[in-house]
Amino acid sequence: MYGKEVLKGMTAYKQGMQISEVQRKYNLEKIVKLASNENPYGFSDEVKSYLQTADHDYAFYPDGYAYELRKSLAEKLEVTDEQLVFGSGSDEIITFICRAFLHEGTNTIMAAPTFPQYRHHALIEGATVKEIPTINGRHDLLKMQEAIDEQTKVVWLCTPDNPSGEIISKSEFTQFMDKCPEEVLVVLDEAYIEFVDEDLRFDLHDILARYKNVVVLRTLSKIYGLAGLRVGYAIAHVDIANKLNIVRGPFNTTSLTQRVAMIALQDDNFIKETKRQNDSVRKQFEQFLDQLGWTYNESHTNFLLVHTPIDADEAALYLLKHGFIVRSGSLLGYPNTIRVTIGLEDDMKALHGVIEKLQKEINSGEVSR
Ligand SMILES: *Cc1c(COP(=O)(O)O)cnc(C)c1O
């Protein structure tokens, strides 16, 4: 048949339900999407004003090197221009890494469960995937390190991790890196870094100075609220960045997204304010769950992996019928959990009500365990 042999056993990405789809299916007036960890506060006002006046000449190709965005981000991060790689979301950079570093006969190490795109693209490149089970949602770095052999080319660390929300501590990371051979590329996926309290974040300059083999991935899809525009970036040593730029398509970011990203990255207040509100609403949600007796993983993100007393698909369907789209953990590798994005305060209060109703129906036997 058509295509690479490995594709036979794989399927296309199964996305969460779209709002309009749920509206049609269940005939609901209001739907709240808490399924993809988007920013419920939208994005920076500076970006909004810019979008009202934006007039690019779309007949021309964009600057594939993204010169102005590059200069501005390099300055913000205090790295050199050549250390940055831009992608159509960090998802695309994951494909660059697999394309540039993995092939048949090599292997790659990751946690399981974790963000599924690492595995997906590694398999397409023909690499062997070594999956190391998480412990209560946390990466097992000792086992991951033990799994490294001569054929290992890439190790993926996701912190905070999606879907668990848990982080890798600074000491765990340094212990791991100090034992990891320098030839092995270590990808540090920091899609949610801006939600992490400052004292728990890794120091970017420290890491880059100490370890030549690290690639840090970040995105404008999560706290920056620009998931629809598709832009993410990598920070790495020049040699690695150069390799990734070779496999990058020549015009993979658009003129509009480059300009918007530049403006968004300068609005630190929006980021600070989003984190503040997220922390507060997440705390309320946690306290609500505590009272109800439901447990969850420790989150350093804008989502919570909630442990459900009934089957995850059933819990997710119940919430869906009441107007809330969440991700069932059975798709994410954690059965009996749901991953809930932290939404606006009022929407979350309404969600508390629905969860309470669900618990009552479980108690009365209307919904079975
Ligand atoms: C959302 C996410 C990404 C990718 O986001 P993009 O929209 O492609 O930038 C990467 N890693 C993790 C862990 C994520 O949750």
Short mmCIF file of C-alpha atoms and ligand atoms in Angstrom, two decimals:
data_model
loop_
_atom_site.label_atom_id
_atom_site.label_comp_id
_atom_site.label_asym_id
_atom_site.label_seq_id
_atom_site.Cartn_x
_atom_site.Cartn_y
_atom_site.Cartn_z
CA MET A 1 0.00 0.00 0.00
CA TYR A 2 0.94 3.65 -0.07
CA GLY A 3 3.28 5.30 2.40
CA LYS A 4 5.92 4.23 4.89
CA GLU A 5 5.36 0.86 6.58
CA VAL A 6 5.21 2.47 10.01
CA LEU A 7 2.19 4.62 9.07
CA LYS A 8 0.00 1.51 8.88
CA GLY A 9 -0.20 1.26 12.65
CA MET A 10 -0.69 5.00 13.24
CA THR A 11 -3.61 7.43 13.12
CA ALA A 12 -3.92 11.17 12.49
CA TYR A 13 -4.07 13.45 15.54
CA LYS A 14 -7.45 13.23 17.21
CA GLN A 15 -8.29 16.76 18.32
CA GLY A 16 -10.69 17.79 21.06
CA MET A 17 -14.24 18.58 19.99
CA GLN A 18 -14.87 21.98 18.43
CA ILE A 19 -17.38 24.30 20.12
CA SER A 20 -19.72 24.42 17.09
CA GLU A 21 -19.69 20.61 16.84
CA VAL A 22 -20.81 20.20 20.46
CA GLN A 23 -23.43 22.93 20.08
CA ARG A 24 -24.99 21.13 17.12
CA LYS A 25 -24.83 17.71 18.70
CA TYR A 26 -26.27 18.49 22.12
CA ASN A 27 -28.32 21.54 21.23
CA LEU A 28 -26.68 23.68 23.91
CA GLU A 29 -26.63 27.45 24.04
CA LYS A 30 -23.36 28.00 25.85
CA ILE A 31 -20.29 25.84 25.55
CA VAL A 32 -17.07 26.36 27.47
CA LYS A 33 -13.97 24.79 25.93
CA LEU A 34 -11.54 23.64 28.60
CA ALA A 35 -9.80 21.07 26.43
CA SER A 36 -6.69 22.55 24.83
CA ASN A 37 -5.06 24.75 27.48
CA GLU A 38 -5.72 27.95 25.57
CA ASN A 39 -5.71 31.30 27.37
CA PRO A 40 -9.31 32.20 28.39
CA TYR A 41 -8.27 35.87 28.78
CA GLY A 42 -7.45 36.06 25.08
CA PHE A 43 -4.24 37.89 24.15
CA SER A 44 -2.47 41.21 24.63
CA ASP A 45 -4.38 44.44 23.92
CA GLU A 46 -1.29 45.65 22.07
CA VAL A 47 -1.79 42.80 19.63
CA LYS A 48 -5.49 43.64 19.31
CA SER A 49 -4.74 47.26 18.37
CA TYR A 50 -2.09 46.15 15.94
CA LEU A 51 -4.42 43.67 14.22
CA GLN A 52 -6.89 46.48 13.53
CA THR A 53 -4.30 48.39 11.56
CA ALA A 54 -2.14 45.58 10.16
CA ASP A 55 -1.46 46.04 6.47
CA HIS A 56 1.09 43.58 5.18
CA ASP A 57 1.63 43.03 1.53
CA TYR A 58 0.55 39.42 1.48
CA ALA A 59 1.55 39.05 -2.17
CA PHE A 60 5.16 38.87 -0.99
CA TYR A 61 6.78 35.93 0.78
CA PRO A 62 7.58 36.56 4.43
CA ASP A 63 11.13 37.04 5.67
CA GLY A 64 11.88 33.37 6.32
CA TYR A 65 14.67 34.31 8.73
CA ALA A 66 12.17 36.41 10.74
CA TYR A 67 14.85 39.05 11.21
CA GLU A 68 12.93 41.59 13.30
CA LEU A 69 11.22 39.03 15.53
CA ARG A 70 14.56 37.26 15.93
CA LYS A 71 16.40 40.44 16.95
CA SER A 72 13.73 41.40 19.40
CA LEU A 73 13.41 37.97 21.03
CA ALA A 74 17.18 37.49 21.19
CA GLU A 75 17.41 40.76 23.07
CA LYS A 76 14.61 39.81 25.44
CA LEU A 77 16.16 36.41 26.22
CA GLU A 78 19.74 37.68 26.13
CA VAL A 79 20.87 35.07 23.64
CA THR A 80 22.38 35.51 20.18
CA ASP A 81 20.25 35.70 17.01
CA GLU A 82 21.72 32.43 15.77
CA GLN A 83 20.52 30.51 18.82
CA LEU A 84 16.85 30.85 17.86
CA VAL A 85 14.66 28.74 15.57
CA PHE A 86 11.04 29.67 14.78
CA GLY A 87 8.27 27.27 13.92
CA SER A 88 4.61 27.15 13.07
CA GLY A 89 3.98 26.34 16.72
CA SER A 90 6.52 24.37 18.73
CA ASP A 91 4.78 21.32 17.26
CA GLU A 92 6.58 22.06 14.02
CA ILE A 93 9.93 22.33 15.80
CA ILE A 94 9.32 18.85 17.22
CA THR A 95 9.12 17.60 13.63
CA PHE A 96 12.40 19.44 12.82
CA ILE A 97 14.15 17.73 15.72
CA CYS A 98 12.93 14.29 14.64
CA ARG A 99 13.85 14.94 11.02
CA ALA A 100 17.31 16.22 11.87
CA PHE A 101 18.32 13.72 14.55
CA LEU A 102 16.33 10.49 14.22
CA HIS A 103 16.30 7.66 11.69
CA GLU A 104 16.15 3.89 11.58
CA GLY A 105 18.66 2.30 13.94
CA THR A 106 18.53 5.18 16.42
CA ASN A 107 16.38 5.44 19.52
CA THR A 108 14.77 8.19 21.51
CA ILE A 109 13.67 8.31 25.16
CA MET A 110 10.61 9.96 26.62
CA ALA A 111 8.21 9.70 29.54
CA ALA A 112 4.91 7.86 29.15
CA PRO A 113 2.42 9.37 29.15
CA THR A 114 3.66 12.75 27.96
CA PHE A 115 3.03 15.09 25.04
CA PRO A 116 2.23 12.63 22.21
CA GLN A 117 3.90 14.46 19.32
CA TYR A 118 7.42 13.35 20.33
CA ARG A 119 6.51 9.70 19.88
CA HIS A 120 4.45 10.30 16.75
CA HIS A 121 7.21 12.00 14.76
CA ALA A 122 9.99 9.81 16.11
CA LEU A 123 8.12 6.75 14.82
CA ILE A 124 7.61 8.34 11.40
CA GLU A 125 11.38 8.85 11.14
CA GLY A 126 11.85 5.14 11.86
CA ALA A 127 13.44 5.52 15.30
CA THR A 128 12.78 3.15 18.19
CA VAL A 129 10.85 4.84 20.98
CA LYS A 130 11.76 3.97 24.58
CA GLU A 131 8.94 5.04 26.85
CA ILE A 132 9.64 5.30 30.56
CA PRO A 133 6.52 5.24 32.75
CA THR A 134 5.94 8.32 34.88
CA ILE A 135 5.62 7.97 38.65
CA ASN A 136 2.42 9.69 39.80
CA GLY A 137 2.68 11.96 36.77
CA ARG A 138 6.36 12.81 37.27
CA HIS A 139 9.20 11.93 34.89
CA ASP A 140 11.32 9.03 36.21
CA LEU A 141 14.65 10.64 35.37
CA LEU A 142 16.77 7.86 36.86
CA LYS A 143 15.14 5.24 34.64
CA MET A 144 15.29 7.60 31.68
CA GLN A 145 19.00 8.07 32.21
CA GLU A 146 19.56 4.31 32.57
CA ALA A 147 17.79 3.79 29.24
CA ILE A 148 20.39 5.84 27.32
CA ASP A 149 22.64 3.71 25.10
CA GLU A 150 24.94 4.14 22.11
CA GLN A 151 22.01 4.51 19.71
CA THR A 152 20.15 7.13 21.76
CA LYS A 153 20.00 10.44 19.89
CA VAL A 154 17.26 12.43 21.61
CA VAL A 155 15.72 12.54 25.10
CA TRP A 156 12.48 14.49 25.62
CA LEU A 157 11.76 16.21 28.92
CA CYS A 158 8.46 18.00 29.28
CA THR A 159 8.32 20.38 32.24
CA PRO A 160 5.73 21.27 33.30
CA ASP A 161 4.49 18.06 31.77
CA ASN A 162 1.40 17.81 29.63
CA PRO A 163 -0.94 16.12 30.61
CA SER A 164 0.09 15.79 34.28
CA GLY A 165 1.01 19.43 35.02
CA GLU A 166 3.92 18.25 37.22
CA ILE A 167 7.43 19.70 37.00
CA ILE A 168 10.98 18.38 37.03
CA SER A 169 12.93 19.92 39.92
CA LYS A 170 16.17 21.81 39.34
CA SER A 171 18.22 19.20 41.19
CA GLU A 172 16.61 16.28 39.32
CA PHE A 173 17.41 18.02 36.06
CA THR A 174 21.05 18.78 36.87
CA GLN A 175 21.63 15.26 38.14
CA PHE A 176 20.21 13.94 34.90
CA MET A 177 22.18 16.30 32.68
CA ASP A 178 25.45 15.69 34.50
CA LYS A 179 25.19 11.99 33.62
CA CYS A 180 23.77 12.41 30.12
CA PRO A 181 26.38 12.05 27.34
CA GLU A 182 26.99 15.29 25.46
CA GLU A 183 26.21 13.63 22.11
CA VAL A 184 22.62 13.03 23.18
CA LEU A 185 20.27 15.90 22.41
CA VAL A 186 18.01 16.79 25.36
CA VAL A 187 14.79 18.57 24.44
CA LEU A 188 13.32 20.63 27.25
CA ASP A 189 9.72 21.38 26.33
CA GLU A 190 8.74 24.47 28.31
CA ALA A 191 5.36 25.19 26.70
CA TYR A 192 3.95 26.25 30.10
CA ILE A 193 7.05 27.89 31.60
CA GLU A 194 5.34 31.27 32.12
CA PHE A 195 2.82 29.63 34.49
CA VAL A 196 5.59 28.27 36.75
CA ASP A 197 6.55 30.24 39.86
CA GLU A 198 9.85 32.03 39.21
CA ASP A 199 11.82 30.19 41.91
CA LEU A 200 11.01 26.82 40.32
CA ARG A 201 12.07 27.74 36.78
CA PHE A 202 15.38 26.62 35.33
CA ASP A 203 17.81 29.43 34.53
CA LEU A 204 18.05 29.52 30.75
CA HIS A 205 21.57 30.99 30.66
CA ASP A 206 22.83 28.61 33.26
CA ILE A 207 21.55 25.66 31.28
CA LEU A 208 22.87 26.86 27.94
CA ALA A 209 26.25 27.65 29.47
CA ARG A 210 26.58 24.30 31.21
CA TYR A 211 25.09 21.96 28.63
CA LYS A 212 25.76 22.21 24.90
CA ASN A 213 23.19 19.56 24.07
CA VAL A 214 19.97 21.21 25.27
CA VAL A 215 17.16 22.54 23.08
CA VAL A 216 14.52 24.56 24.89
CA LEU A 217 11.07 24.70 23.26
CA ARG A 218 8.61 27.50 23.96
CA THR A 219 5.37 28.63 22.38
CA LEU A 220 3.02 31.58 21.99
CA SER A 221 0.04 29.20 21.99
CA LYS A 222 -0.44 28.89 25.72
CA ILE A 223 -0.03 31.89 28.05
CA TYR A 224 0.38 34.34 25.14
CA GLY A 225 -3.06 33.30 23.89
CA LEU A 226 -2.09 33.00 20.22
CA ALA A 227 -2.71 29.31 19.52
CA GLY A 228 -4.62 30.21 16.36
CA LEU A 229 -1.65 32.04 14.84
CA ARG A 230 0.83 29.17 15.20
CA VAL A 231 4.19 30.34 16.45
CA GLY A 232 6.72 28.71 18.70
CA TYR A 233 10.49 28.89 19.07
CA ALA A 234 13.53 26.93 20.13
CA ILE A 235 16.62 28.17 21.93
CA ALA A 236 19.78 26.10 21.54
CA HIS A 237 23.49 26.20 20.85
CA VAL A 238 24.28 27.61 17.43
CA ASP A 239 25.35 24.25 16.00
CA ILE A 240 22.03 22.62 16.94
CA ALA A 241 19.99 25.65 15.84
CA ASN A 242 21.76 25.56 12.47
CA LYS A 243 20.85 21.89 12.00
CA LEU A 244 17.21 22.61 12.79
CA ASN A 245 17.20 25.55 10.37
CA ILE A 246 18.37 23.26 7.58
CA VAL A 247 15.27 21.07 7.87
CA ARG A 248 12.96 24.04 8.43
CA GLY A 249 10.87 25.04 5.43
CA PRO A 250 11.99 28.38 3.94
CA PHE A 251 8.78 30.31 4.79
CA ASN A 252 7.34 28.44 7.78
CA THR A 253 6.12 31.51 9.69
CA THR A 254 3.97 34.21 8.10
CA SER A 255 4.65 37.96 7.93
CA LEU A 256 1.60 38.57 10.11
CA THR A 257 2.50 36.05 12.81
CA GLN A 258 6.08 37.30 12.98
CA ARG A 259 4.92 40.84 13.67
CA VAL A 260 2.20 39.79 16.10
CA ALA A 261 4.60 37.51 17.99
CA MET A 262 7.04 40.39 18.34
CA ILE A 263 4.38 42.63 19.86
CA ALA A 264 3.01 39.89 22.13
CA LEU A 265 6.46 39.00 23.46
CA GLN A 266 6.95 42.60 24.59
CA ASP A 267 3.79 42.75 26.70
CA ASP A 268 5.02 41.32 30.00
CA ASN A 269 2.07 42.78 31.89
CA PHE A 270 -0.43 40.61 30.06
CA ILE A 271 1.59 37.52 30.98
CA LYS A 272 1.90 38.56 34.61
CA GLU A 273 -1.82 39.28 34.86
CA THR A 274 -2.79 35.98 33.21
CA LYS A 275 -0.59 34.04 35.62
CA ARG A 276 -2.05 35.88 38.59
CA GLN A 277 -5.64 35.14 37.57
CA ASN A 278 -4.84 31.55 36.59
CA ASP A 279 -3.18 30.89 39.96
CA SER A 280 -6.19 32.24 41.79
CA VAL A 281 -8.85 30.37 39.78
CA ARG A 282 -6.84 27.13 39.84
CA LYS A 283 -6.60 27.43 43.62
CA GLN A 284 -10.39 27.83 43.87
CA PHE A 285 -10.86 24.75 41.70
CA GLU A 286 -8.42 22.75 43.84
CA GLN A 287 -10.19 23.79 47.03
CA PHE A 288 -13.53 22.81 45.52
CA LEU A 289 -12.16 19.36 44.58
CA ASP A 290 -10.60 18.96 48.05
CA GLN A 291 -13.99 19.53 49.63
CA LEU A 292 -15.58 17.04 47.28
CA GLY A 293 -12.87 14.47 48.02
CA TRP A 294 -11.57 14.29 44.44
CA THR A 295 -7.80 14.20 43.92
CA TYR A 296 -5.58 15.70 41.21
CA ASN A 297 -1.94 16.06 40.22
CA GLU A 298 0.12 19.02 41.39
CA SER A 299 -0.20 21.55 38.59
CA HIS A 300 2.24 24.28 37.58
CA THR A 301 0.17 25.12 34.51
CA ASN A 302 -3.22 26.38 33.33
CA PHE A 303 -4.76 22.92 33.52
CA LEU A 304 -5.42 20.30 36.15
CA LEU A 305 -5.33 16.52 35.76
CA VAL A 306 -8.32 15.55 37.89
CA HIS A 307 -8.78 11.95 39.08
CA THR A 308 -12.37 10.87 38.52
CA PRO A 309 -14.28 8.34 40.64
CA ILE A 310 -15.90 6.98 37.45
CA ASP A 311 -14.62 6.08 34.00
CA ALA A 312 -12.91 9.08 32.39
CA ASP A 313 -14.84 8.91 29.11
CA GLU A 314 -18.09 8.78 31.04
CA ALA A 315 -17.11 11.75 33.20
CA ALA A 316 -16.01 13.74 30.15
CA LEU A 317 -19.27 12.92 28.35
CA TYR A 318 -21.30 14.01 31.38
CA LEU A 319 -19.51 17.37 31.43
CA LEU A 320 -19.90 17.69 27.66
CA LYS A 321 -23.66 17.25 27.90
CA HIS A 322 -23.64 20.06 30.45
CA GLY A 323 -21.69 22.38 28.17
CA PHE A 324 -18.05 21.80 29.19
CA ILE A 325 -15.49 20.32 26.81
CA VAL A 326 -12.61 18.66 28.70
CA ARG A 327 -10.06 16.04 27.63
CA SER A 328 -10.67 12.48 28.74
CA GLY A 329 -7.55 10.97 30.28
CA SER A 330 -8.22 7.68 28.53
CA LEU A 331 -6.96 9.36 25.34
CA LEU A 332 -3.97 10.85 27.16
CA GLY A 333 -2.70 7.69 28.83
CA TYR A 334 -4.13 8.32 32.29
CA PRO A 335 -7.38 6.37 32.64
CA ASN A 336 -9.79 7.66 35.28
CA THR A 337 -8.66 11.24 34.90
CA ILE A 338 -9.83 14.26 32.98
CA ARG A 339 -7.59 17.14 31.96
CA VAL A 340 -9.37 20.41 32.63
CA THR A 341 -8.04 23.74 31.36
CA ILE A 342 -8.45 26.48 33.97
CA GLY A 343 -11.05 28.83 32.48
CA LEU A 344 -12.58 32.14 33.53
CA GLU A 345 -13.68 32.39 37.16
CA ASP A 346 -17.44 32.41 36.40
CA ASP A 347 -17.21 29.50 33.98
CA MET A 348 -15.23 27.50 36.53
CA LYS A 349 -17.85 28.23 39.21
CA ALA A 350 -20.46 26.83 36.83
CA LEU A 351 -18.25 23.80 36.28
CA HIS A 352 -18.04 23.25 40.05
CA GLY A 353 -21.84 23.05 40.03
CA VAL A 354 -21.89 20.42 37.30
CA ILE A 355 -19.22 18.32 39.01
CA GLU A 356 -21.15 18.52 42.25
CA LYS A 357 -24.27 17.32 40.43
CA LEU A 358 -22.27 14.46 38.93
CA GLN A 359 -21.03 13.44 42.39
CA LYS A 360 -24.61 13.46 43.71
CA GLU A 361 -25.72 11.20 40.88
CA ILE A 362 -22.81 8.87 41.58
CA ASN A 363 -23.82 8.78 45.27
CA SER A 364 -27.43 8.02 44.42
CA GLY A 365 -26.44 5.33 41.93
CA GLU A 366 -27.85 7.17 38.90
CA VAL A 367 -24.35 7.23 37.45
CA SER A 368 -22.45 4.04 38.16
CA ARG A 369 -18.84 3.68 39.12
C1 LIG B 1 0.66 22.93 23.45
C2 LIG B 1 1.96 22.23 23.58
C3 LIG B 1 2.94 22.28 22.57
C4 LIG B 1 2.76 22.81 21.21
O1 LIG B 1 2.15 23.98 21.06
P1 LIG B 1 2.17 24.75 19.67
O2 LIG B 1 0.80 25.30 19.57
O3 LIG B 1 2.49 23.80 18.57
O4 LIG B 1 3.23 25.78 19.84
C5 LIG B 1 4.14 21.65 22.80
N1 LIG B 1 4.38 21.00 23.93
C6 LIG B 1 3.47 20.93 24.90
C7 LIG B 1 3.80 20.19 26.14
C8 LIG B 1 2.23 21.52 24.76
O5 LIG B 1 1.31 21.38 25.71
#
